[in-house]
Structures are given as C-alpha cells and as structure tokens.
Coordinates of C-alpha atoms and ligand atoms in Angstrom, one line a residue:
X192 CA -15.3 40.4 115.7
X193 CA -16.3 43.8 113.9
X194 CA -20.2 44.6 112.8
X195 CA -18.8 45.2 109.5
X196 CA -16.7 42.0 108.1
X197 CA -14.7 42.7 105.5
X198 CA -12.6 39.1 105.7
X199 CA -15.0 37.7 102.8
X200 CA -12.9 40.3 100.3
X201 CA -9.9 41.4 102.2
X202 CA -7.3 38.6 101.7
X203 CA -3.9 39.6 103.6
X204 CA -2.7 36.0 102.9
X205 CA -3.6 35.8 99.4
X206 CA -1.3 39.3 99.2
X207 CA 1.5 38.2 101.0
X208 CA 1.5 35.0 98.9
X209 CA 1.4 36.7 95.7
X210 CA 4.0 39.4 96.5
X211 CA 6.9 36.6 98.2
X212 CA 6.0 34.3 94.8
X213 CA 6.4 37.1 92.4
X214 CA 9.8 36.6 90.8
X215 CA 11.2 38.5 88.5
X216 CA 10.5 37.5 85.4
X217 CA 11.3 39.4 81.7
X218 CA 9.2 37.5 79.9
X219 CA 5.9 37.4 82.2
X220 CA 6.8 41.6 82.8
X221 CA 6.5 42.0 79.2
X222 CA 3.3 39.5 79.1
X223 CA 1.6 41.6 81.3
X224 CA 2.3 44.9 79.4
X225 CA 1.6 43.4 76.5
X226 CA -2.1 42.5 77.5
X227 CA -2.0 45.7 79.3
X228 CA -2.6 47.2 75.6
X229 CA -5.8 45.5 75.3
X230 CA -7.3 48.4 78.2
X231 CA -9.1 45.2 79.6
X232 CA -7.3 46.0 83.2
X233 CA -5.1 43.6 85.2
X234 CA -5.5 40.7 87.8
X235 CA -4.0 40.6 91.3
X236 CA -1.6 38.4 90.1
X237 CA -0.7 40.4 86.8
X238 CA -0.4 44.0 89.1
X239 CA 2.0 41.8 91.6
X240 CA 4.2 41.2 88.4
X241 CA 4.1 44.6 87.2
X242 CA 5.2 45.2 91.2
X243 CA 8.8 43.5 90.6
X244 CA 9.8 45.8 87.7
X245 CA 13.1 47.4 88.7
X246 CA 15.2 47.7 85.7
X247 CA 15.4 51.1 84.2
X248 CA 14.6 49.1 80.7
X249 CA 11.6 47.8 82.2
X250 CA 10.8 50.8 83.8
X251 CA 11.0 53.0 80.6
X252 CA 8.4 49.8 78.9
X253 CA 5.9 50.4 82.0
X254 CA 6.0 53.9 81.3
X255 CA 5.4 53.8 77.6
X256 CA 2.9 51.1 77.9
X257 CA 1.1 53.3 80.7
X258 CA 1.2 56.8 77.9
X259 CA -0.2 54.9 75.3
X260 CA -3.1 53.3 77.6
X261 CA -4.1 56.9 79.0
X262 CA -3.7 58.5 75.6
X263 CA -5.9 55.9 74.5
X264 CA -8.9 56.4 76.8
X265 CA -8.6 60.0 78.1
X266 CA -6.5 61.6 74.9
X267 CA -5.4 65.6 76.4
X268 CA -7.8 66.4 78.7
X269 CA -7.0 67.1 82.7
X270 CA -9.8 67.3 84.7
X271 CA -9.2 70.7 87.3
X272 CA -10.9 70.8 90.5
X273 CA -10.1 72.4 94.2
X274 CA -10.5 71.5 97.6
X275 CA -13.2 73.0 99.8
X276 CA -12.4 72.6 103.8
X277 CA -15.5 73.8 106.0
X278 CA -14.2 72.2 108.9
X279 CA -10.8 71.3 110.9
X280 CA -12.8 69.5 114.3
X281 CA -11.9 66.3 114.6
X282 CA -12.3 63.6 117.4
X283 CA -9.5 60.9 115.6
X284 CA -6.4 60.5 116.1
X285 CA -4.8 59.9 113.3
X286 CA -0.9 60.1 113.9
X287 CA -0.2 61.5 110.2
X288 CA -2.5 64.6 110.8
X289 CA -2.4 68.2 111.7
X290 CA -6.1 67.7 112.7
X291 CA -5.7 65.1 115.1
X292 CA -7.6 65.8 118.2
X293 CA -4.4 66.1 120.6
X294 CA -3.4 68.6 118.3
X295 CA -4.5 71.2 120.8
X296 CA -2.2 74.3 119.2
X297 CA -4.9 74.2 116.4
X298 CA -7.3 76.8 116.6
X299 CA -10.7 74.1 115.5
X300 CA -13.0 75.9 112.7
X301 CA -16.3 74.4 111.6
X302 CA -17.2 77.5 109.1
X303 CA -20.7 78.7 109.1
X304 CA -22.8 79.0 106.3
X305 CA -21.8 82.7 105.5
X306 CA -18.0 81.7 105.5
X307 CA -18.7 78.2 103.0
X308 CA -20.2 80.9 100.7
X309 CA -17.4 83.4 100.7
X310 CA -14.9 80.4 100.3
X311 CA -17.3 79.1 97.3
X312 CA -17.5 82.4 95.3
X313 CA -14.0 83.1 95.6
X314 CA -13.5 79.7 93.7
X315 CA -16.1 80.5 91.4
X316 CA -14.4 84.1 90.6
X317 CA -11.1 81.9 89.9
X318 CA -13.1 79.9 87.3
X319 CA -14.0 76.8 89.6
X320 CA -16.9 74.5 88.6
X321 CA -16.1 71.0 90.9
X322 CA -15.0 71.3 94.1
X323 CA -14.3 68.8 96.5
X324 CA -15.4 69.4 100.3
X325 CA -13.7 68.0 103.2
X326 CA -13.7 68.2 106.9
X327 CA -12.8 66.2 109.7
X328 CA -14.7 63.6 112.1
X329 CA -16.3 66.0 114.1
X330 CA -20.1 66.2 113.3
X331 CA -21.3 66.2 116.8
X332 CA -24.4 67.3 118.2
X333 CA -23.2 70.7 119.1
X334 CA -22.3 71.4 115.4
X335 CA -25.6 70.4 114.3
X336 CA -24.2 66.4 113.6
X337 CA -24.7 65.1 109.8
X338 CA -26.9 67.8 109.6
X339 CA -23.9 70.5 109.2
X340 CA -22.8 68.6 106.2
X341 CA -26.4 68.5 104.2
X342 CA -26.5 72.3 105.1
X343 CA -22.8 73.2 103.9
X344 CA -23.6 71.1 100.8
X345 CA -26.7 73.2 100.0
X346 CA -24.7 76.6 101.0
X347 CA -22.2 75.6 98.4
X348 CA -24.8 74.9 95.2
X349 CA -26.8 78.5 96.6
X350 CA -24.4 80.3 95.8
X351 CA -24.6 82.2 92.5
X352 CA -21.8 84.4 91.0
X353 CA -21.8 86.7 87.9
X354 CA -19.1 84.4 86.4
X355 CA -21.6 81.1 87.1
X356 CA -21.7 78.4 89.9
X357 CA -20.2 74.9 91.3
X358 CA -21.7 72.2 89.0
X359 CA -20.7 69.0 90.9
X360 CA -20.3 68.8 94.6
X361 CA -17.5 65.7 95.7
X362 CA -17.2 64.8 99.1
X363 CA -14.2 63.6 101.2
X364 CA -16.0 62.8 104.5
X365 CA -15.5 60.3 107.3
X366 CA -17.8 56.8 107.0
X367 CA -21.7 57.4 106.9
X368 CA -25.0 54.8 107.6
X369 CA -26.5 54.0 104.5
X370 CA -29.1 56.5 105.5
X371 CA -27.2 59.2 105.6
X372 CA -25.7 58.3 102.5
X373 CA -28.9 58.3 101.3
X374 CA -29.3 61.6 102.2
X375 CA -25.7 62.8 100.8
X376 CA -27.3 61.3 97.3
X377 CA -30.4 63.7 97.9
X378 CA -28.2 66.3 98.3
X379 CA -26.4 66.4 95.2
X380 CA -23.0 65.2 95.3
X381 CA -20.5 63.9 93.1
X382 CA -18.2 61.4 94.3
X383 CA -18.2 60.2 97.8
X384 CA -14.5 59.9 98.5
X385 CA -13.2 57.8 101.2
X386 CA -8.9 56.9 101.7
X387 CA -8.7 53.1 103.5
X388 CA -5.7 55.0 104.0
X389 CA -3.7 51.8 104.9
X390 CA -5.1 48.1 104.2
X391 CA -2.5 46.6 106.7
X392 CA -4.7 46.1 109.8
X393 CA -1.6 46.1 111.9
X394 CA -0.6 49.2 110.5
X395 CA -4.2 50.8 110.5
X396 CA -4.2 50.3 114.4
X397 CA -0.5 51.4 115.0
X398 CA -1.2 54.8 113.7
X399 CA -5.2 55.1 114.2
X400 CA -5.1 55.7 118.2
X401 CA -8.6 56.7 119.1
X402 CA -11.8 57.9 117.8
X403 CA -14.4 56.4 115.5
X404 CA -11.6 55.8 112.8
X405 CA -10.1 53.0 114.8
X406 CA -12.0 50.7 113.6
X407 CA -10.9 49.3 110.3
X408 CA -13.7 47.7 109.6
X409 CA -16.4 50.2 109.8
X410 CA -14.4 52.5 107.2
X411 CA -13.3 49.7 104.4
X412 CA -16.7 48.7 103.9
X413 CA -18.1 52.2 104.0
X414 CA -18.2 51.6 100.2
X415 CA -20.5 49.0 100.4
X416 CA -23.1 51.4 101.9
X417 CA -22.6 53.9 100.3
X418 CA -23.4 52.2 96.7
X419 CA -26.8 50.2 99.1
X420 CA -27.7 53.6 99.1
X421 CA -27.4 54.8 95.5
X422 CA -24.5 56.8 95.9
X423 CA -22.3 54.6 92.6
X424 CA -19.8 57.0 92.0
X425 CA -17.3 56.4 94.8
X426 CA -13.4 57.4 95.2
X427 CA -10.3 55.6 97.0
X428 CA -7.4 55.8 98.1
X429 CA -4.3 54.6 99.7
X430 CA -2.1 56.6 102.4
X431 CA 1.4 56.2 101.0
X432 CA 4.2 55.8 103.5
X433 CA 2.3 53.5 106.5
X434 CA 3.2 50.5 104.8
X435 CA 4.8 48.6 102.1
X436 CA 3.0 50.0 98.7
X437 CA 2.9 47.3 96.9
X438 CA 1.1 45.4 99.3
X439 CA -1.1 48.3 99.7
X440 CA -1.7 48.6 96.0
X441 CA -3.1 44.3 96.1
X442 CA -5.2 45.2 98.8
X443 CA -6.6 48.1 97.2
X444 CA -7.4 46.0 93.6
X445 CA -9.4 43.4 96.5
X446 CA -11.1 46.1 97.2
X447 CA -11.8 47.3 93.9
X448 CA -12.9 43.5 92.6
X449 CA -15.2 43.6 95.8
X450 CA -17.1 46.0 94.6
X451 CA -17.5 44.9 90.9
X452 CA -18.6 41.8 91.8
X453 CA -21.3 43.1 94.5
X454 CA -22.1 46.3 92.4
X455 CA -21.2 45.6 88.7
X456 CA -18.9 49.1 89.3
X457 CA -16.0 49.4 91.2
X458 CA -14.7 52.4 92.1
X459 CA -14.9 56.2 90.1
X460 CA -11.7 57.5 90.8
X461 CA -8.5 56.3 93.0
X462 CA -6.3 58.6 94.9
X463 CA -2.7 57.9 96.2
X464 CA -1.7 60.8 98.0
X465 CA 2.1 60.3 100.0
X466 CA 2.1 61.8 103.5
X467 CA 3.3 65.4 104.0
X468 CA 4.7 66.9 106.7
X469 CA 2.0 68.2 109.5
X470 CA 2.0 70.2 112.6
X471 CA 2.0 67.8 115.3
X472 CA 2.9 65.0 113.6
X473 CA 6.4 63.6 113.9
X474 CA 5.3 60.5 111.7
X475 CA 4.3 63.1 108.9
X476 CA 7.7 63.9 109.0
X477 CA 9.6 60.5 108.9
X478 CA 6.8 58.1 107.4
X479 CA 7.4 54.6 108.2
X480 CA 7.3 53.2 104.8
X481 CA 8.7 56.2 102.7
X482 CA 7.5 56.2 98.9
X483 CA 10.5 57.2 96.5
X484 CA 9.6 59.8 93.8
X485 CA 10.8 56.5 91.4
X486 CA 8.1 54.9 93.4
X487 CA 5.3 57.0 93.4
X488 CA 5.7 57.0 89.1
X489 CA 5.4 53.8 88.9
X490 CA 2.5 52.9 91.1
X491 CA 0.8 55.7 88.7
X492 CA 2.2 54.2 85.7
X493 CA 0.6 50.3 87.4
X494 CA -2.7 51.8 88.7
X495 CA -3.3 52.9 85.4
X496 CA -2.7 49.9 83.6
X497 CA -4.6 47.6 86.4
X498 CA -7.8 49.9 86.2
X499 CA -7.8 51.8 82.8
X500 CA -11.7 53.9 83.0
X501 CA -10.7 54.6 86.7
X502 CA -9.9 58.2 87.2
X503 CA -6.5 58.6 88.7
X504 CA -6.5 61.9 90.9
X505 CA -3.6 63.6 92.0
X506 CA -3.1 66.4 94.7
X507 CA -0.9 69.6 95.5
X508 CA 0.9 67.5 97.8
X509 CA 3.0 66.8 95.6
X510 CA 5.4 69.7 94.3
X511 CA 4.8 71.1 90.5
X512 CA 8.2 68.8 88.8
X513 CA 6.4 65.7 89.9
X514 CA 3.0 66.2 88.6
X515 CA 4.0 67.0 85.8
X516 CA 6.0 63.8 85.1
X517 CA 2.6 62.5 86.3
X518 CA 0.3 63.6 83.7
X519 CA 0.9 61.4 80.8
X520 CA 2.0 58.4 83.2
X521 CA -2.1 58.4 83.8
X522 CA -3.4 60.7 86.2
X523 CA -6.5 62.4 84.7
X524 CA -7.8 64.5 87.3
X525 CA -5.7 67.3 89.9
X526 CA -6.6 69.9 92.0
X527 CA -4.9 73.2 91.6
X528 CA -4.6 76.5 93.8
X529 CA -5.4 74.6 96.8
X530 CA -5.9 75.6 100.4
X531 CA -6.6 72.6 102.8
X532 CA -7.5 75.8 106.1
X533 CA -11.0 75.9 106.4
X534 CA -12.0 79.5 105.0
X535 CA -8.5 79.8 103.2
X536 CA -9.6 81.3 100.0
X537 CA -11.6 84.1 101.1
X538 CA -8.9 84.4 104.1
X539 CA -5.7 84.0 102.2
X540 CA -2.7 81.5 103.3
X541 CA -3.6 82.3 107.6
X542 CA -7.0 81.4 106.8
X543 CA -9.9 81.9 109.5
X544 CA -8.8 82.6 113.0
X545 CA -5.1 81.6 111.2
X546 CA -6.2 78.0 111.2
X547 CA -3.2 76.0 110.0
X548 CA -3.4 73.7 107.0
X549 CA -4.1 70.1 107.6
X550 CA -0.6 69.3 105.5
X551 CA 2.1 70.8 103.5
X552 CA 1.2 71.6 100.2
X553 CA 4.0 70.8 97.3
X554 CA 2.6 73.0 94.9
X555 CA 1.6 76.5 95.3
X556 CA 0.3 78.0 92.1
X557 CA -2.5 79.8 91.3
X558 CA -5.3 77.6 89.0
X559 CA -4.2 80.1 86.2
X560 CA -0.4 79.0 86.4
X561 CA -1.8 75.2 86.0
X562 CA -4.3 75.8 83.6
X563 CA -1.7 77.5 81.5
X564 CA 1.3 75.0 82.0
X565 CA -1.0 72.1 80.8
X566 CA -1.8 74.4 77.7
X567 CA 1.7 74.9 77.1
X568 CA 2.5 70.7 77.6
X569 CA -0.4 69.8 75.0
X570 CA -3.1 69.3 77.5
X571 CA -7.0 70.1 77.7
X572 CA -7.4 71.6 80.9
X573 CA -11.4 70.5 81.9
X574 CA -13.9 71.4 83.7
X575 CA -16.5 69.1 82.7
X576 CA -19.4 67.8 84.9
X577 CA -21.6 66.2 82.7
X578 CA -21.8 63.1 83.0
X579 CA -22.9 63.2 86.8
X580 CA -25.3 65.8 85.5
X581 CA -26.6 64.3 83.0
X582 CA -27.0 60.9 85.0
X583 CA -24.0 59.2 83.3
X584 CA -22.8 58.0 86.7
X585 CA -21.8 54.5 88.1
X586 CA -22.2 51.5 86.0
X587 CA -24.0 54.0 83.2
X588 CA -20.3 55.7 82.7
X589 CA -18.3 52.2 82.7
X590 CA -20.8 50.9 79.7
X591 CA -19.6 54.1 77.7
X592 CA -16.4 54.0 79.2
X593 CA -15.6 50.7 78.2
X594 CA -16.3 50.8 74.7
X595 CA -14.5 53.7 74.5
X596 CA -17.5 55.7 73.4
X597 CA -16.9 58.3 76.6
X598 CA -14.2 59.8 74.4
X599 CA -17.1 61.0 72.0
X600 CA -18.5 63.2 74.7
X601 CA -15.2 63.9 77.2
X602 CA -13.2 65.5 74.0
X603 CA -16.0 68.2 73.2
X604 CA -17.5 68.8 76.9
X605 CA -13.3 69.6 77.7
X606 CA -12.9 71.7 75.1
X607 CA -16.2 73.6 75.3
X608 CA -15.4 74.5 79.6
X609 CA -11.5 74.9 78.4
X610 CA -13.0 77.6 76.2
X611 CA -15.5 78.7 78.7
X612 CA -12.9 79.3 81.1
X613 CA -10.4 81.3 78.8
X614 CA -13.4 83.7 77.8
X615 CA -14.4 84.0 81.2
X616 CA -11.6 83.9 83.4
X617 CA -8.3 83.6 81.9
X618 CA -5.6 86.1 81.6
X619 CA -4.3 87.8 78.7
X620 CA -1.3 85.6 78.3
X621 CA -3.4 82.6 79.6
X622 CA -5.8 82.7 76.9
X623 CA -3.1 82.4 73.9
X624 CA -1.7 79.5 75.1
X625 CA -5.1 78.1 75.6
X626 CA -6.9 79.0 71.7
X627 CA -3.5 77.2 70.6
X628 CA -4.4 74.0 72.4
X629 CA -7.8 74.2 71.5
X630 CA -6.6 74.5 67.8
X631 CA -4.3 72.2 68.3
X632 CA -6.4 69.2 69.7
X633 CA -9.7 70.1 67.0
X634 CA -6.7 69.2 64.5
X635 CA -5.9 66.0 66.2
X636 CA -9.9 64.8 66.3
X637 CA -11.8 62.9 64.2
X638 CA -14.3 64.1 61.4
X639 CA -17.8 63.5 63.9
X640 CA -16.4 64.7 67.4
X641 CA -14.6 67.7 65.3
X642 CA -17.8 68.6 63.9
X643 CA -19.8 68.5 67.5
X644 CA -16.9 70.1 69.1
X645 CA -16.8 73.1 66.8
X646 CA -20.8 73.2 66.8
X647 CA -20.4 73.4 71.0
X648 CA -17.5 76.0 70.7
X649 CA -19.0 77.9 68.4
X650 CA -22.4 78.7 70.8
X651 CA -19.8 79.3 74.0
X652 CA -18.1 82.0 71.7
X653 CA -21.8 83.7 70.6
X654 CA -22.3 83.5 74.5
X655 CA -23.8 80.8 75.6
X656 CA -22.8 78.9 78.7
X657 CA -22.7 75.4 80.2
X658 CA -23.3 73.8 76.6
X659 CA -22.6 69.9 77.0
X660 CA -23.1 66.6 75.1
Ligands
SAM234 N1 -11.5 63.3 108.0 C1 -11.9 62.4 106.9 C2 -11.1 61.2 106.8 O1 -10.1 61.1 107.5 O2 -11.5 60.3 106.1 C3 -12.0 63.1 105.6 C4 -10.9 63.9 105.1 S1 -9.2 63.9 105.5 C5 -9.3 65.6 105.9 C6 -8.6 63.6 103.9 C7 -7.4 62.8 103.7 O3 -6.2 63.5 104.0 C8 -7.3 61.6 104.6 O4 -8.1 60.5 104.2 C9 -5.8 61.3 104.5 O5 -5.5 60.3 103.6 C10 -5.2 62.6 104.0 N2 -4.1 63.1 104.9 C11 -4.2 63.3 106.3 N3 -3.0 63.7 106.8 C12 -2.2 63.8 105.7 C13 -0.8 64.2 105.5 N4 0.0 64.5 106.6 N5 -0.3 64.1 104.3 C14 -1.0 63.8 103.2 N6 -2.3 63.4 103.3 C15 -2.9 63.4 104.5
SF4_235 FE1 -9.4 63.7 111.4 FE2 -9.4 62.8 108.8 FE3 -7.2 64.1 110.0 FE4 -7.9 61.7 110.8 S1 -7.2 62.3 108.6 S2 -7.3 63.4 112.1 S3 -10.1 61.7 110.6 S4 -9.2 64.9 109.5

C-alpha cells in the first residue's frame, strides 16, 4: 500500500467500463459536439464518446467544432517559449529515455551557475521571455540536493541582458515535498510541470525499472502538494505510446476533476508529447502503443474540447508539418528553437562536454523561422507573462478565463510582446510579416480592446518596454 493513495480519484474500472460501453453512436457524437460549443468542457463519459469517432465525416466535425472552440477563447495568439536543461544526472530508469541511469555512454552534466547564465542570455539575445527548465532526478547531496534547483532558478532571473530578461520561470522537475514546493513558490516560478507519463499502473511499472520514479503513486499525487503548498498553476501530461491513449486521455480528465474538486482549479496547461527516438532506448524506437499522426490530431482536437481555458502545449518533438496542422486544432502554447543538452544554446547542437539530447527533436528551426511562419498563417506569436506576474494565477485566471474576459487582456499583452519582439529582435524580413499580423488582428478586434491595444503599442513603439494590462 503506497504513502500516497491515489485510489480515491484514480478509477481504472470506471475507464475500462466507459471505453468497452462506448459505441458508436452518430447521434450521441454530434450531441457531444454540439454542447462542446457551449466552452463548458466535457464529462468522462462525453470525452469516451468523442474517443469512438472514426469516420472521416466525423473527424472533419471534431475538427471544426475544435477551431471554432480555440478561436473562441484564445483568438490568434501562440504563446512561444523554450526549454532550459541544467542538468542530464539522473538516478531513474525510465526505459523511453536517453537519460536513464544505465545509459552510461552519456557524458552526465549538472551545469554550474556560470553555464545556466550563458544558456539564459543566449535565449534572451534570441528574444526569449519564458523559459521552461528541466533536468533529471538527480539532486543528490553531492550536487547540492534541492538546493541546486532554488540556486539555478535564481541564476536564471539574475541574469540581465541589454535586450531585457526571463519574465516567468516554469519548471519540469521530478516530484517535490510540499516544502520544497513551498520553496519552488518562493522562488518565482511559473508552472510546475509534472508528465504522469502513463496512468496504466501496469504499464507505469513495466517501463519505470528503478529509481524514485517507480513509484506511481508518489508522482500522480505530486499535484496535490504542490497546490497544499501554494504553487496553483500546475502542468500535465501524458507519455504517448506506453499505452492505449484513449484510456490514457480518461485517466488524465480523473485527474483533472481530482484537482477541481480538492482545489477549485485543475490543471494550467496539459502536455501530450509522443515518444521519440533516444539513445539507449530501444522502446523509444518501437513504442508499445504507437500514436498515429491521425491520432495525435485528434486527441488535440478532444483535449481541447474536454478542457477549453486549459493551455494545450506542444513540443519540437514533433516535426514542423504536424504542428502546424496543430495550431488551430487547439494547441496554444509551443516551444521553438529548442535544445533539450544541458548548455546547448551557448554550446551549439554537441552541447557541453557533447552531451547528447535527451530525445530527437522533430523540428529544428530557429525561434525566428517560427515566429515568422505563425505571422505568415494569421497568428499572434506571444510572449506574454502577465498574468503570473500580475498574480492572475490559479483559480484567479479560471474566474477571468471563464467568462471569457481573459481575452480582454491576452489580445493586447500578445500583441504588445509580438511588437516588442519585432522591434527588438526580429529580422528584416521577420518584421514585415509580423507589422501585417499586427495590422491584421487590430482590424479583427473590437472597439475597447482595439483602443487599449493601440494605446499599449503605441508606448512600445516611443520605447517603452514590458507594458502590460
Ligand atoms: N526528469 C523529470 C521527470 O521525468 O519528470 C523531469 C523532466 S523529463 C527530462 C521531461 C519529460 O520528457 C518526461 O516527463 C517525459 O515525458 C519526456 N520524455 C522522456 N523521454 C522521452 C522521449 N524519448 N520522447 C519524448 N519525450 C520524452
Ligand atoms: Fe530521468 Fe526524467 Fe529521463 Fe526518467 S524521464 S530517465 S526521470 S530525466
């Protein structure tokens, strides 16, 4: 019996149930997507409905439905972000991962403050203002323990460029005490972001082999404590291709009602990376439970029907062609011109001491090549922080969110860093396509945020920075 039950919210039975009863049924399918339109979210039952949709007909309705709900709540903008890795040691072994602790080819990096800075200003010089740092389980004593993490968090907001600084600090890290979440919240982060990675215990144990990770429970109700300790923006995420998706997907809405009912929020943003291939991982390269690219679409398309003010985050894992389809299906926030080496940016591809990446990326471009396709595609490319900064976090952003008053803010703080960034950072050609989508969505507002978006642009063109509502 584990320390940390999760049984109470957890139902594998109720899952099963619901996915071997769900049949597939026209009318219900177009029930569902009908009250999908209302942006109230879906029940268990409602996403295993959505689930059974095979026909391309039906298909082609999910996908509409799924457009019109995410140009609904978050109109053009595209939240842009990158990964920061500060450290490859890890004591799990995780079968999927390049990191894994038998993977003893790996030259193991746990950069020092000097490094986390260099890596921090070269994002900064690209025109970076969230990051999102990472590392694996390996905060022991000789690294300095939890400590190492407070530290790298603080060597990230020190660092000051000409060009400006990292606004909001997110965190992928491995399951904390609600102390040390405490402390995380002290420090200044964003998002804690945490992957159940599968919710199939079975399947959790056959590919979890040793280290901490193993235990299940510990890590799905790491949530829990991190909200007991104030930390109520929190991230999650699946591990496509250990087992069957769509029971994964039920799980993960158990877990998201788990965490309404206990917290009044559930989660801040869900992530469904699928597995790549990694060095020293011959699962990585034949996944058990393969997602199809006609898969992956629609578990986007469902996710964002299911959980409408839920920010749907999507990786360079996958390759350029398929995030792009992705976009308008309802992801609203991607990283770009990623490295996942500790000290890759400062470093290049190799990296510090050639550390390998902990997976293969699918897309390669620069943040300017991003920034200016989603120019050219009608999109707001963000970089917005302001509701964590301006303490519109947790249950605070779902009562604006809901209403759809968040809109009134997200539209002008978008386009006030979109212009920000093309002043600042952008190239030549990068900037034309950018002014046009700035033209292009002030046309498509509304008289009020018009007005308070032209007021905001107008101070970032006279020189002012960091201007937000
Ligand atoms: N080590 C911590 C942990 O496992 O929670 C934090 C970060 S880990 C570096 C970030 C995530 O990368 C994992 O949660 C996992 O979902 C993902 N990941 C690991 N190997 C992967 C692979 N081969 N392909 C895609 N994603 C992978
Ligand atoms: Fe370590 Fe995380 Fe990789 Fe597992 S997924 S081996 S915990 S870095």
């Amino acid at each position: 019996m584990s320390q940390y039950p999760t049984s109470d919210w957890l139902r594998a039975g109720e899952v099963d149930e619901l996915l071997q009863g769900a049949v597939r049924d026209d009318a219900k399918i177009r029930d569902v997507l009908h009250k999908a339109r209302e942006l109230k979210g879906l029940s268990l039952a409602e996403v295993a409905t959505l689930c059974q949709i095979a026909a391309p007909q039906q298909i082609e309705e999910l996908f509409a439905t799924a457009r019109s709900v995410k140009a609904q709540i978050y109109g053009q903008r595209m939240v842009l972000f990158a990964p920061l890795y500060i450290s490859n040691v890890c004591g799990n072994e995780c079968t999927y991962c390049a990191f894994r602790s038998s993977n003893k080819a790996l030259p193991r990096v746990a950069l020092k403050r000097a490094e986390i800075q260099s890596d921090t200003a070269e994002l900064i010089r690209q025109g970076h203002k969230r990051l999102l740092l990472v590392a694996g389980e390996g905060y022991s004593a000789a690294n300095g323990g939890f400590q190492y993490i407070l530290d790298a968090i603080a060597s990230v907001y020190d660092v000051t460029e000409a060009s400006g600084n990292i606004r909001r600090l997110n965190v992928n890290l491995a399951p904390l005490e609600v102390d040390e979440f405490r402390q995380l919240k002290q420090a200044g982060i964003g998002t804690y972001q945490l992957f159940q990675e599968s919710y199939h215990r079975n399947t959790y144990a056959a590919v979890h082999l040793s280290g901490k990770k193993r235990d299940f429970d510990w890590r799905a109700s790491a949530l829990d404590r991190a909200m007991q300790a104030g930390v109520d923006d929190v991230g999650m995420g699946l591990l496509l291709g250990l087992h069957d998706w769509r029971f994964e997907l039920l799980s993960l809405m158990q877990h998201i009602g788990h965490l309404e009912q206990r917290f009044g929020v559930g989660c801040h943003t869900v992530s469904v990376p699928r597995i790549e291939p990694a060095d020293s991982s011959a699962l990585s390269m034949a996944p058990p439970a393969p997602v199809s690219d006609a898969d992956f679409r629609k578990i986007i398309a469902i996710l964002r029907l299911a959980v409408p003010y839920t920010g749907i985050i999507l990786s360079t894992r996958e390759s350029a062609p398929i995030r792009r389809e992705c976009y308008a299906l309802g992801v609203s926030q991607i990283s770009a011109g990623s490295r996942t080496n500790p000290g890759g940016y400062s470093a290049g591809e190799t990296g510090h001491q050639h550390a390998a990446g902990q997976f293969q990326l699918g897309d390669h471009r620069r943040l300017e090549e991003v920034v200016d396709e989603l120019a050219q595609l009608g999109f707001i490319p963000s970089f917005c922080t302001a509701c964590y900064r301006l303490g519109r976090t947790g249950r605070d952003f779902m009562d604006l969110a809901k209403p759809g008053l968040i809109r009134q803010k997200c539209d002008p703080n978008a386009l006030t860093t979109f212009q920000e960034y093309l002043l600042d950072f952008a190239p030549q050609a990068v900037c034309s396509s950018g002014e046009d989508a700035i033209d292009r969505a002030l046309e498509a507002m509304s008289a009020r945020p018009r007005r308070t978006a032209e007021r905001m642009l107008a101070k970032i063109r006279c020189g002012k920075r960091d201007v937000c509502c």
